[in-house]
Amino acid sequence: MPSATSATRVRRAVIGATSAALVATGCGSGGSSSSGGSTDAGKTFSYQSSEPQNPLQPANANETGGGRILQNLFKGLADYDPSNAQLRMQVAQSIDTSDSQTFNVTLKSGWTFHDGTPVKAANFVNAWNWAATTANNQINSSWFADIQGYQDVHPASGASTATTMSGLTVTDDTHFTIKLNGKVSYFPYKLGYIAFSPLPDAFFSDPAGYGQKPVGNGPYQFVSWDHNTQVVTKTYPGYMGVDKPKNGGVVFKMYTTAEAAYADLQSNNLDVIDQVPPSALATYKSDLGDRAIDSPQGAIQNIGFTLYQPEWQGANTAKVRQGLSMAIDRNTITKTVLQGSRTPASAWTAEGVEGYKAGTCGDFCNFDAAKAKQLISEGGGVPGGSLKITYNADGGHKEWVDAVCNSIRQNTGVDCVGDPKADFKTAREAITGHTINGAFRTGWVQDYPLNANFLADVYKTGAAANDFGYSSPQFDQLANQADAADSIQASATGYQQAEAVLAQDFPAIPLWYYRTNSGYSTNVKNVTFDSFGNPAWTQVEVNG
């Protein structure tokens, strides 16, 4: 999932669910309190956010501005335990399969939406069919492509020939079946993604209205959305999940700069910050004391290219991108500008993810000014003779983008400048709308803890997050073969072979791996972050 600050979402956990039936793991988020004293379960806490790019519909957010809000308003069949990133059942009692192609889902009874109506099997099936259908223009529609009949509701071109996928069958209120086009051993892990949430019956009569005032089934209930200012939620008393809230709700406050958010955090006008700005990395631990957070995060920062533009197409342009990558002194930038808070990347998959393989990028991720110049020259030079890197100005990126451009300029002579957009929403609209030229910041955080999420969901032809216009028959074939493997581990190995293709084509430059460098105010305690870069929302306690 693209993120406004880092690339927000993997803990160093190995996927362990390879049995036919996936059962619930234990819940709990760990962590210790920074202070004693009483707490008030009825009080809300505030979190640094950004304006959602799209209406608040579960399959219409692949950026953290909307995604973090939606994951609190809705709850799917399963999610990931914040303490260990393992899959745990939520609305589902079980997800069973004997062949990794047909999955039989049993729901728990008693779950309700925030309007009081029951959550039934049909609410999942209807939601997925609606989200997958071309006419509904959901940015994450491709997440349903594994399901049999997807090509009928979302053909590669032209209008849909159906409105329901043949692979989804409702048996009764608490049972439904998912049949895939082929085997996907890790499919249950994808079901933890927010796009697979259920929708209430009333949604379908007014999708646009519900996008502004969503009605979900998650731990928090929607209260209000003051655009570009905040989204207010409150605890839903009827929530049936394993992670009952210990607070009264979350207020997602929109900030135009990371520095403003950090100033508010220090003055207790913001309770939890997403990431401290680069300008505070050297001091935030002394500023905040035991309220400072430094924890692993499964995320990577990249620079993507507009391969949909003719001037960036062709085999020779890959040499230009490889050369630009070799012109970036990652070691110096991560040690100085980023104060040692990042680790130089050597692959397109984040550290700690199942299937991560260091060094896939090869020498192209190593700093070598002479080789960089040679490759750029052999590739015919940077189109137009200059490079612009688009980024969102509200996410604390200016310092490192300037440093990257300085490194490219000094070592190759290529004119490189940053192209700031006012906020994350504006930047994402420009990127997904293909209205930029050259290059753009693109961070990615795991949506599920497997290398397939960093590869298939980003670089496969037509993938929801393939903002580059990248299309490689070789990569697609290897990805499809990996999906059909007999086990999750075999799929991960297969995706390593697909990742090697990226080193040839270089649709994006891997820069560095993230950590969560965050903190919280004196108003709250028991704040811990998971490997997805999210706080354990429901476990945050507000001091009384």
XYZ file of C-alpha atoms in Angstrom:
544
model
C 0.000 0.000 0.000
C 1.371 3.428 -0.929
C 1.974 5.665 2.060
C 2.069 9.399 2.675
C 5.202 9.265 4.795
C 7.026 5.987 4.628
C 5.572 3.346 2.544
C 3.431 2.204 5.526
C 2.961 -1.603 6.116
C 6.028 -6.142 7.533
C 7.257 -7.305 10.616
C 10.086 -9.804 10.646
C 7.655 -12.682 10.778
C 7.530 -15.868 8.779
C 4.204 -17.017 7.446
C 3.398 -20.212 9.243
C -0.084 -21.101 8.026
C 0.277 -23.877 5.477
C -2.422 -26.229 6.659
C -5.684 -26.759 4.841
C -7.674 -25.035 7.571
C -6.500 -21.658 8.820
C -7.502 -21.119 12.402
C -7.417 -18.083 14.620
C -4.184 -17.076 16.297
C -4.055 -15.561 19.731
C -4.757 -11.851 19.979
C -2.968 -9.111 21.815
C -0.551 -6.333 20.919
C 2.021 -6.383 23.662
C 3.845 -3.230 24.657
C 4.180 -1.449 27.936
C 2.710 1.685 29.367
C 4.781 4.840 29.561
C 2.981 5.980 32.667
C 0.698 4.738 35.354
C -2.552 6.298 36.472
C -6.143 5.971 35.400
C -7.426 5.714 31.866
C -10.687 6.786 30.251
C -12.061 4.227 27.792
C -14.568 6.791 26.545
C -11.992 9.325 25.324
C -10.745 9.556 21.748
C -7.141 9.994 20.649
C -5.813 11.760 17.550
C -3.564 10.431 14.812
C -1.607 12.180 12.041
C -3.279 11.465 8.715
C -3.737 12.767 5.188
C -6.860 13.450 3.145
C -8.120 10.224 1.512
C -7.648 10.140 -2.249
C -11.083 8.600 -2.862
C -14.467 8.122 -1.169
C -14.319 5.851 1.872
C -15.280 2.605 0.156
C -13.261 -0.472 1.227
C -11.968 -1.332 -2.257
C -11.244 2.279 -3.180
C -8.127 2.983 -1.121
C -4.646 1.744 -1.867
C -2.985 4.642 -0.035
C -2.665 5.062 3.686
C -4.750 8.249 3.919
C -7.907 6.311 3.154
C -6.664 2.836 4.022
C -5.949 3.489 7.686
C -9.376 5.001 8.208
C -11.136 2.161 6.420
C -9.304 -0.554 8.333
C -10.807 0.876 11.509
C -14.334 1.288 10.145
C -14.516 -2.162 8.539
C -13.441 -5.672 9.419
C -13.134 -8.578 7.015
C -12.931 -12.323 7.349
C -9.498 -12.050 8.919
C -6.776 -9.558 9.770
C -3.236 -9.661 11.126
C -2.297 -9.862 14.784
C -0.304 -6.673 15.530
C 1.999 -8.586 17.856
C 3.310 -11.069 15.279
C 1.766 -10.264 11.834
C 0.127 -13.687 11.733
C -3.303 -14.144 10.203
C -6.137 -14.293 12.720
C -9.808 -14.902 12.143
C -12.242 -12.042 12.679
C -15.697 -12.350 11.030
C -14.670 -15.793 9.771
C -14.850 -18.810 12.017
C -12.729 -20.697 9.509
C -11.444 -20.612 5.941
C -10.960 -24.195 4.770
C -9.443 -25.637 1.628
C -8.146 -28.989 0.475
C -6.682 -27.833 -2.837
C -5.797 -24.099 -2.509
C -8.341 -23.341 -5.217
C -11.736 -23.747 -3.565
C -12.148 -22.131 -0.147
C -15.112 -22.779 2.122
C -15.819 -19.872 4.467
C -17.773 -20.188 7.728
C -18.761 -16.955 9.441
C -19.221 -16.319 13.135
C -22.726 -15.388 14.193
C -23.604 -12.122 15.926
C -21.607 -9.630 13.878
C -23.504 -6.475 12.926
C -22.896 -3.372 10.872
C -22.972 0.020 12.540
C -26.583 0.448 11.363
C -27.544 -2.632 13.381
C -28.120 -4.975 10.422
C -26.471 -8.416 10.546
C -23.283 -9.274 8.658
C -24.137 -12.220 6.414
C -22.340 -14.206 3.738
C -24.195 -12.252 1.066
C -22.732 -9.002 2.400
C -19.260 -10.258 1.549
C -20.190 -11.711 -1.831
C -22.207 -8.672 -2.909
C -19.446 -6.320 -1.797
C -16.764 -8.206 -3.713
C -18.862 -8.434 -6.860
C -19.602 -4.714 -6.714
C -15.957 -3.819 -6.110
C -14.727 -6.004 -8.966
C -17.148 -4.670 -11.584
C -15.553 -2.229 -14.026
C -18.346 0.353 -13.923
C -17.883 0.935 -10.195
C -14.348 2.239 -10.741
C -12.758 0.825 -7.605
C -9.003 1.317 -7.490
C -8.446 -2.123 -5.915
C -10.674 -4.087 -8.277
C -7.697 -6.171 -9.435
C -7.434 -7.722 -5.950
C -10.375 -9.905 -6.957
C -8.714 -11.127 -10.171
C -7.918 -14.548 -8.648
C -11.630 -15.337 -8.353
C -13.313 -17.316 -11.105
C -15.495 -15.054 -13.236
C -13.526 -11.869 -12.589
C -12.861 -11.527 -16.309
C -16.622 -11.345 -16.892
C -17.218 -8.459 -14.488
C -13.921 -6.768 -15.289
C -12.706 -7.637 -18.809
C -9.370 -6.325 -20.037
C -11.296 -4.030 -22.367
C -14.888 -3.176 -23.070
C -17.954 -3.432 -20.884
C -18.675 -6.132 -18.313
C -20.726 -9.091 -19.481
C -21.833 -9.958 -15.938
C -22.254 -8.293 -12.556
C -21.417 -11.319 -10.417
C -18.362 -13.569 -10.344
C -19.142 -17.229 -10.911
C -16.578 -18.248 -8.312
C -18.594 -16.817 -5.418
C -21.491 -18.876 -4.087
C -23.590 -18.175 -1.008
C -24.710 -21.342 0.777
C -26.585 -19.715 3.654
C -26.213 -16.733 5.992
C -22.986 -18.016 7.523
C -21.398 -19.996 4.697
C -20.060 -19.151 1.250
C -17.574 -20.610 -1.200
C -14.734 -18.946 -3.107
C -13.476 -20.709 -6.241
C -10.329 -19.351 -7.853
C -9.126 -19.566 -11.437
C -6.234 -21.698 -10.228
C -4.359 -22.586 -7.071
C -3.132 -19.725 -4.868
C -1.709 -21.199 -1.685
C -1.473 -17.847 0.113
C -4.941 -16.579 -0.872
C -6.248 -16.513 2.739
C -3.541 -13.974 3.558
C -4.890 -11.682 0.865
C -8.295 -11.878 2.546
C -6.917 -9.826 5.431
C -6.707 -6.805 3.128
C -9.349 -4.117 3.612
C -10.691 -4.476 0.034
C -12.285 -7.790 1.055
C -14.579 -6.187 3.646
C -18.362 -6.711 3.659
C -20.844 -3.935 2.864
C -24.323 -3.416 4.362
C -27.364 -3.971 2.163
C -28.225 -0.256 2.097
C -24.847 0.634 0.579
C -25.846 -0.591 -2.877
C -28.712 1.885 -3.191
C -26.373 4.843 -2.583
C -22.654 3.979 -2.997
C -21.641 7.627 -3.413
C -23.434 8.689 -0.247
C -21.968 5.818 1.728
C -18.529 6.787 0.430
C -18.891 10.076 2.293
C -20.615 8.611 5.356
C -19.479 4.974 5.517
C -21.264 2.332 7.541
C -18.934 -0.506 8.435
C -18.628 -3.356 10.913
C -15.269 -2.531 12.465
C -14.195 -1.441 15.945
C -14.880 2.217 15.179
C -17.983 3.899 13.808
C -17.951 6.881 11.458
C -18.991 10.230 12.981
C -17.945 12.965 10.555
C -15.582 13.940 7.730
C -14.466 17.546 7.546
C -12.526 17.349 4.285
C -8.843 18.271 4.490
C -9.207 18.724 8.249
C -10.208 15.510 10.021
C -12.241 12.303 10.106
C -13.831 11.557 13.477
C -14.746 8.065 14.634
C -16.116 6.597 17.859
C -16.016 3.151 19.391
C -18.778 0.828 18.164
C -20.225 -0.842 21.268
C -21.528 -3.812 19.277
C -18.134 -4.738 17.817
C -17.586 -8.508 17.890
C -13.895 -8.683 16.967
C -11.114 -10.145 19.077
C -9.558 -6.679 19.445
C -12.053 -4.747 21.587
C -11.155 -1.028 21.812
C -9.684 0.329 25.025
C -10.452 3.898 23.958
C -13.431 5.917 22.736
C -12.391 6.375 19.119
C -9.789 7.797 16.749
C -9.655 11.291 15.249
C -7.640 11.288 12.013
C -6.181 14.797 11.722
C -4.954 15.987 8.322
C -1.617 17.801 8.211
C 0.006 19.682 5.353
C 3.533 19.155 6.691
C 5.168 16.543 8.877
C 6.864 19.346 10.797
C 3.480 20.799 11.822
C 2.361 17.371 13.028
C 5.526 16.959 15.082
C 5.093 20.398 16.651
C 1.538 19.472 17.621
C 2.771 16.186 19.080
C 5.282 18.007 21.260
C 2.583 20.373 22.525
C 0.106 17.516 23.129
C -2.256 18.736 20.392
C -1.680 15.479 18.501
C -1.536 12.139 20.278
C 0.201 9.778 17.835
C 2.371 10.700 14.860
C 2.798 8.539 11.768
C 6.508 9.250 11.227
C 8.649 12.032 12.645
C 9.997 14.363 9.918
C 13.622 14.011 8.761
C 14.410 17.297 10.499
C 13.585 15.670 13.865
C 15.196 12.251 13.373
C 18.349 13.296 15.207
C 16.500 14.655 18.231
C 13.112 12.950 18.568
C 14.308 10.304 21.017
C 15.651 12.933 23.387
C 12.604 15.148 22.734
C 10.105 12.413 23.604
C 12.054 10.152 25.960
C 10.227 6.876 26.587
C 7.410 8.058 24.327
C 9.662 7.725 21.257
C 9.130 4.675 19.050
C 11.717 2.953 16.842
C 10.457 -0.377 15.552
C 10.690 -2.630 12.471
C 8.398 -1.926 9.553
C 7.936 -3.933 6.368
C 8.231 -1.079 3.957
C 10.386 0.133 1.113
C 10.933 3.507 -0.539
C 11.299 3.540 -4.332
C 11.457 5.943 -7.243
C 9.069 4.877 -9.994
C 9.114 5.839 -13.661
C 6.387 6.758 -16.146
C 6.888 3.787 -18.433
C 3.553 4.527 -20.097
C 5.301 7.435 -21.838
C 6.942 6.513 -25.174
C 10.244 8.170 -24.275
C 10.663 5.803 -21.291
C 9.861 2.658 -23.279
C 12.316 0.347 -24.990
C 15.071 -1.930 -23.722
C 17.730 0.792 -23.752
C 15.823 2.985 -21.310
C 16.326 0.303 -18.652
C 20.029 1.145 -18.796
C 19.200 4.774 -18.067
C 17.192 3.779 -14.994
C 19.932 1.400 -13.860
C 22.456 4.190 -14.276
C 20.366 6.649 -12.283
C 20.136 4.051 -9.527
C 23.911 3.651 -9.431
C 24.292 7.437 -9.174
C 22.470 7.515 -5.825
C 24.740 7.295 -2.794
C 22.301 5.443 -0.550
C 24.789 4.875 2.252
C 25.549 8.560 2.688
C 21.933 9.712 2.368
C 20.597 7.169 4.886
C 23.379 7.975 7.366
C 23.196 11.762 7.124
C 19.860 13.057 5.842
C 17.922 10.158 7.373
C 20.092 9.872 10.495
C 20.636 6.123 10.176
C 16.908 5.446 10.413
C 16.806 3.659 7.040
C 18.768 0.780 5.515
C 19.873 0.906 1.845
C 17.762 -1.414 -0.284
C 19.176 -4.192 -2.419
C 15.884 -5.661 -3.654
C 12.289 -4.700 -4.455
C 10.893 -6.625 -1.474
C 11.194 -5.291 2.074
C 13.388 -6.914 4.670
C 11.703 -9.425 6.939
C 8.952 -10.449 4.525
C 8.599 -14.139 3.747
C 10.527 -14.566 0.480
C 12.816 -11.554 0.953
C 16.103 -12.138 -0.858
C 18.875 -9.596 -0.406
C 20.906 -8.575 -3.430
C 18.312 -9.119 -6.171
C 19.105 -5.647 -7.486
C 22.766 -6.614 -7.901
C 25.340 -3.914 -8.598
C 22.619 -1.573 -9.830
C 21.840 -0.664 -6.210
C 25.496 0.040 -5.436
C 26.931 3.542 -5.787
C 29.308 3.806 -8.753
C 29.463 7.210 -10.441
C 31.572 6.097 -13.400
C 29.340 3.115 -14.188
C 26.240 5.302 -13.723
C 27.423 7.735 -16.388
C 28.299 4.879 -18.726
C 24.887 3.212 -18.453
C 22.989 6.475 -18.914
C 25.043 7.193 -22.030
C 24.551 3.673 -23.423
C 20.809 4.015 -22.859
C 20.612 7.181 -24.907
C 20.470 9.604 -21.988
C 17.627 10.722 -19.746
C 14.618 11.698 -21.905
C 14.552 15.461 -22.294
C 17.943 15.726 -20.595
C 16.485 16.276 -17.135
C 14.596 14.414 -14.428
C 11.772 15.547 -12.136
C 10.859 13.464 -9.075
C 7.264 14.070 -7.982
C 6.533 13.729 -4.265
C 4.007 14.839 -1.663
C 5.182 17.834 0.338
C 3.200 16.854 3.444
C 5.132 13.649 4.096
C 8.624 14.795 5.070
C 10.233 13.871 1.736
C 11.839 17.125 0.574
C 15.160 16.539 2.312
C 15.851 13.122 0.853
C 14.452 13.934 -2.606
C 16.806 16.922 -2.752
C 19.675 14.702 -1.595
C 18.898 12.074 -4.258
C 18.740 14.750 -6.954
C 22.021 16.267 -5.747
C 23.643 12.846 -5.915
C 22.366 12.255 -9.460
C 23.342 15.750 -10.603
C 26.829 15.707 -9.115
C 27.689 12.217 -10.299
C 26.166 12.190 -13.785
C 25.557 15.776 -14.806
C 21.843 15.022 -15.287
C 19.695 17.942 -14.150
C 17.438 16.554 -11.415
C 14.873 18.475 -9.359
C 12.107 17.619 -6.937
C 8.505 18.243 -7.996
C 6.510 18.745 -4.790
C 2.723 18.403 -4.726
C 0.827 20.054 -1.901
C -0.367 16.858 -0.229
C -0.550 13.096 -0.596
C -3.997 13.151 -2.201
C -2.827 15.584 -4.894
C 0.335 13.575 -5.537
C -1.552 10.291 -5.794
C -4.112 11.808 -8.169
C -1.299 13.010 -10.418
C 0.436 9.620 -10.293
C -2.637 7.450 -10.854
C -3.991 9.928 -13.398
C -0.750 9.692 -15.420
C -0.334 13.463 -15.498
C 3.330 13.592 -14.486
C 6.517 13.244 -16.506
C 9.544 11.192 -15.587
C 9.712 9.901 -12.039
C 7.860 9.856 -8.740
C 8.258 8.802 -5.136
C 6.496 5.517 -4.520
C 6.645 3.862 -1.125
C 5.140 0.460 -0.382
C 4.167 -1.170 2.882
C 3.049 -4.744 3.100
C -0.657 -5.496 2.896
C 0.117 -9.114 3.796
C 3.449 -10.591 4.904
C 4.678 -12.248 1.687
C 6.956 -11.081 -1.120
C 4.082 -11.558 -3.578
C 2.499 -8.402 -2.150
C 5.553 -6.318 -3.058
C 5.783 -7.897 -6.501
C 2.509 -9.131 -8.028
C 0.412 -6.348 -6.524
C 2.822 -3.685 -7.765
C 4.529 -4.910 -10.954
C 2.133 -7.369 -12.556
C 0.407 -6.103 -15.698
C -2.750 -4.233 -14.689
C -2.144 -4.522 -10.929
C -3.943 -1.943 -8.797
C -0.680 -0.341 -7.649
C 1.166 -0.622 -10.976
C 1.423 3.138 -11.411
C 4.328 2.787 -13.833
C 2.483 1.195 -16.743
C 5.007 -1.640 -16.504
C 4.146 -4.811 -18.415
C 6.445 -7.811 -18.743
C 5.155 -11.141 -20.092
C 8.157 -12.828 -18.465
C 7.436 -11.336 -15.045
C 3.713 -12.143 -15.351
C 4.419 -15.746 -16.328
C 6.778 -16.319 -13.399
C 4.306 -14.657 -11.024
C 1.490 -16.903 -12.256
C 3.687 -19.957 -11.800
C 4.523 -18.835 -8.267
C 0.820 -18.441 -7.465
C 0.181 -22.021 -8.585
C 2.885 -23.477 -6.322
C 1.902 -26.134 -3.800
C 2.847 -24.175 -0.683
C 3.354 -20.645 0.567
C 7.089 -21.250 0.810
C 7.215 -22.513 -2.798
C 5.255 -19.452 -3.914
C 7.758 -17.209 -2.157
C 10.632 -18.946 -3.942
C 8.835 -18.599 -7.258
C 8.373 -14.893 -6.706
C 12.101 -14.521 -6.136
C 12.548 -15.651 -9.744
C 9.996 -13.081 -10.887
C 11.781 -10.386 -8.885
C 14.987 -11.074 -10.820
C 13.209 -9.819 -13.965
C 12.849 -6.399 -12.344
C 16.648 -6.102 -12.261
C 16.592 -6.348 -16.060
C 13.714 -3.941 -16.700
C 14.124 -1.577 -13.721
C 10.614 -0.085 -13.596
C 11.508 1.421 -10.212
C 14.659 2.243 -8.246
C 14.773 0.626 -4.769
C 16.123 3.193 -2.315
C 15.900 2.011 1.297
C 13.933 0.006 3.829
C 11.903 1.728 6.509
C 11.535 1.618 10.248
C 8.744 3.194 12.233
C 10.195 6.322 13.826
C 7.254 7.698 15.716
C 6.077 8.852 19.093
C 3.086 9.823 21.182
C 1.851 12.521 23.528
C 1.493 12.457 27.294
C -2.276 12.079 26.799
C -2.024 8.402 25.865
C -0.193 5.209 26.766
C 0.163 1.591 25.639
C 1.062 2.796 22.136
C 2.770 0.126 20.061
C 3.226 -0.137 16.310
C 2.892 -3.287 14.249
C 5.083 -4.318 11.329
C 2.593 -2.728 8.920
C 3.525 0.680 10.330
C 0.188 1.072 12.102
C -0.416 1.603 15.799
C -2.362 -1.153 17.500
C -5.352 1.178 17.309
C -7.717 -0.551 19.691
C -5.064 -1.051 22.372
C -4.175 2.633 22.803
C -5.319 3.914 26.198
C -6.220 7.538 26.916
C -5.124 8.875 30.264
C -7.951 9.904 32.566
